[in-house]
């Protein structure tokens, strides 16, 4: 089994006191990075498997950090302004490191592919944001589109994957991106500060009554009202059911490919999500 140390390598670029003090680096794209390393490691490019996983993860973190920049007009406290500025700078810094890593390794063609993917992601985000501004997005559409956005950078490597493994790569990338997205949405669900345009937001907006939709339209909804709506609409249970379905589909994919070497590494990627579904962990707190 190949050693996987990409998150540790990324800390060289993310663990700066200034960044940690004034902003928060988004969740590391661990499942996607690890899956990429597994599949690239089965190709002629295996010497670069760790480099590609690290560089792509830094680009993803850069984009996710920029997504945290608020666009709300009006005056802000000094700490809020500092945090906003650091989000901009941190995203730019992480993005520059991806260029540096690939350029130093002479992988100029991958810089072009990933840069093109970034452009595609941003265009797709704009389309989604426009629909969200008009309140035209359903909860399931939001989830599907978010999963697709998480996949795009990693799909840049599809042409590198062995031809007989492309289908498995695409299917597993979809499912693990879904798992990552669902777990992230479970966390956002319990944070009234991150409610805006989350899965919980769209689920409640879609299934709630007029009073509940009016609460969602407020710029800062009451935390107690938010938690009450999340509990009433059983958002946590809905998301856990979706996570359970994703893990089941992954298990079926692995069963179909039982004869392949190296699939134990993919089982290792799946383990945290199976653990998340255990009764002791899956008792999602919605109060």
PDB file of N, CA, C and O in Angstrom, residues 13-25 65 83 86-87 89-91 93-94:
ATOM      1  N   UNK A  13       2.209  24.667   3.883  1.00  0.00           N
ATOM      2  CA  UNK A  13       1.669  25.845   3.203  1.00  0.00           C
ATOM      3  C   UNK A  13       0.460  26.445   3.938  1.00  0.00           C
ATOM      4  O   UNK A  13       0.137  27.611   3.722  1.00  0.00           O
ATOM      5  N   UNK A  14      -0.191  25.663   4.786  1.00  0.00           N
ATOM      6  CA  UNK A  14      -1.415  26.141   5.432  1.00  0.00           C
ATOM      7  C   UNK A  14      -1.222  26.559   6.885  1.00  0.00           C
ATOM      8  O   UNK A  14      -2.025  27.317   7.419  1.00  0.00           O
ATOM      9  N   UNK A  15      -0.168  26.081   7.531  1.00  0.00           N
ATOM     10  CA  UNK A  15       0.006  26.344   8.964  1.00  0.00           C
ATOM     11  C   UNK A  15       0.831  27.597   9.233  1.00  0.00           C
ATOM     12  O   UNK A  15       1.906  27.544   9.836  1.00  0.00           O
ATOM     13  N   UNK A  16       0.307  28.721   8.777  1.00  0.00           N
ATOM     14  CA  UNK A  16       0.938  29.999   9.095  1.00  0.00           C
ATOM     15  C   UNK A  16       0.149  30.673  10.218  1.00  0.00           C
ATOM     16  O   UNK A  16      -1.086  30.692  10.202  1.00  0.00           O
ATOM     17  N   UNK A  17       0.865  31.230  11.186  1.00  0.00           N
ATOM     18  CA  UNK A  17       0.202  31.837  12.338  1.00  0.00           C
ATOM     19  C   UNK A  17      -0.777  32.926  11.912  1.00  0.00           C
ATOM     20  O   UNK A  17      -1.881  33.028  12.459  1.00  0.00           O
ATOM     21  N   UNK A  18      -0.376  33.748  10.941  1.00  0.00           N
ATOM     22  CA  UNK A  18      -1.234  34.847  10.507  1.00  0.00           C
ATOM     23  C   UNK A  18      -2.541  34.325   9.929  1.00  0.00           C
ATOM     24  O   UNK A  18      -3.620  34.860  10.199  1.00  0.00           O
ATOM     25  N   UNK A  19      -2.449  33.265   9.133  1.00  0.00           N
ATOM     26  CA  UNK A  19      -3.655  32.676   8.547  1.00  0.00           C
ATOM     27  C   UNK A  19      -4.523  32.058   9.631  1.00  0.00           C
ATOM     28  O   UNK A  19      -5.736  32.280   9.693  1.00  0.00           O
ATOM     29  N   UNK A  20      -3.915  31.272  10.520  1.00  0.00           N
ATOM     30  CA  UNK A  20      -4.665  30.587  11.566  1.00  0.00           C
ATOM     31  C   UNK A  20      -5.311  31.566  12.537  1.00  0.00           C
ATOM     32  O   UNK A  20      -6.379  31.296  13.084  1.00  0.00           O
ATOM     33  N   UNK A  21      -4.678  32.703  12.756  1.00  0.00           N
ATOM     34  CA  UNK A  21      -5.187  33.674  13.721  1.00  0.00           C
ATOM     35  C   UNK A  21      -6.403  34.427  13.204  1.00  0.00           C
ATOM     36  O   UNK A  21      -7.319  34.731  13.960  1.00  0.00           O
ATOM     37  N   UNK A  22      -6.416  34.718  11.900  1.00  0.00           N
ATOM     38  CA  UNK A  22      -7.444  35.611  11.378  1.00  0.00           C
ATOM     39  C   UNK A  22      -8.453  34.943  10.449  1.00  0.00           C
ATOM     40  O   UNK A  22      -9.446  35.568  10.076  1.00  0.00           O
ATOM     41  N   UNK A  23      -8.197  33.730  10.051  1.00  0.00           N
ATOM     42  CA  UNK A  23      -9.145  33.048   9.181  1.00  0.00           C
ATOM     43  C   UNK A  23      -9.051  31.551   9.447  1.00  0.00           C
ATOM     44  O   UNK A  23      -8.291  31.115  10.310  1.00  0.00           O
ATOM     45  N   UNK A  24      -9.810  30.792   8.726  1.00  0.00           N
ATOM     46  CA  UNK A  24      -9.830  29.343   8.921  1.00  0.00           C
ATOM     47  C   UNK A  24      -9.720  28.662   7.567  1.00  0.00           C
ATOM     48  O   UNK A  24     -10.510  28.915   6.664  1.00  0.00           O
ATOM     49  N   UNK A  25      -8.723  27.809   7.428  1.00  0.00           N
ATOM     50  CA  UNK A  25      -8.547  27.069   6.187  1.00  0.00           C
ATOM     51  C   UNK A  25      -9.689  26.055   6.063  1.00  0.00           C
ATOM     52  O   UNK A  25     -10.020  25.362   7.021  1.00  0.00           O
ATOM     53  N   UNK A  65     -11.137  28.677  -0.029  1.00  0.00           N
ATOM     54  CA  UNK A  65     -10.850  29.833   0.822  1.00  0.00           C
ATOM     55  C   UNK A  65     -11.432  31.105   0.222  1.00  0.00           C
ATOM     56  O   UNK A  65     -12.044  31.924   0.929  1.00  0.00           O
ATOM     57  N   UNK A  83     -10.099  39.470   8.731  1.00  0.00           N
ATOM     58  CA  UNK A  83     -10.401  38.100   8.306  1.00  0.00           C
ATOM     59  C   UNK A  83     -10.685  38.049   6.813  1.00  0.00           C
ATOM     60  O   UNK A  83     -10.224  37.142   6.103  1.00  0.00           O
ATOM     61  N   UNK A  86      -7.472  38.413   4.898  1.00  0.00           N
ATOM     62  CA  UNK A  86      -6.654  37.204   5.005  1.00  0.00           C
ATOM     63  C   UNK A  86      -7.226  36.078   4.152  1.00  0.00           C
ATOM     64  O   UNK A  86      -6.465  35.250   3.629  1.00  0.00           O
ATOM     65  N   UNK A  87      -8.540  36.021   4.000  1.00  0.00           N
ATOM     66  CA  UNK A  87      -9.121  35.017   3.104  1.00  0.00           C
ATOM     67  C   UNK A  87      -8.655  35.233   1.669  1.00  0.00           C
ATOM     68  O   UNK A  87      -8.330  34.290   0.949  1.00  0.00           O
ATOM     69  N   UNK A  89      -5.877  36.863   0.704  1.00  0.00           N
ATOM     70  CA  UNK A  89      -4.440  36.608   0.610  1.00  0.00           C
ATOM     71  C   UNK A  89      -4.102  35.133   0.760  1.00  0.00           C
ATOM     72  O   UNK A  89      -3.220  34.613   0.060  1.00  0.00           O
ATOM     73  N   UNK A  90      -4.805  34.441   1.666  1.00  0.00           N
ATOM     74  CA  UNK A  90      -4.535  33.021   1.865  1.00  0.00           C
ATOM     75  C   UNK A  90      -4.877  32.228   0.614  1.00  0.00           C
ATOM     76  O   UNK A  90      -4.132  31.328   0.206  1.00  0.00           O
ATOM     77  N   UNK A  91      -6.004  32.555  -0.017  1.00  0.00           N
ATOM     78  CA  UNK A  91      -6.379  31.872  -1.249  1.00  0.00           C
ATOM     79  C   UNK A  91      -5.371  32.105  -2.351  1.00  0.00           C
ATOM     80  O   UNK A  91      -4.974  31.176  -3.069  1.00  0.00           O
ATOM     81  N   UNK A  93      -2.230  32.907  -1.963  1.00  0.00           N
ATOM     82  CA  UNK A  93      -0.973  32.262  -1.591  1.00  0.00           C
ATOM     83  C   UNK A  93      -1.011  30.766  -1.920  1.00  0.00           C
ATOM     84  O   UNK A  93      -0.084  30.227  -2.527  1.00  0.00           O
ATOM     85  N   UNK A  94      -2.090  30.076  -1.539  1.00  0.00           N
ATOM     86  CA  UNK A  94      -2.201  28.636  -1.799  1.00  0.00           C
ATOM     87  C   UNK A  94      -2.211  28.356  -3.300  1.00  0.00           C
ATOM     88  O   UNK A  94      -1.621  27.379  -3.763  1.00  0.00           O
TER      89      UNK A  94
END
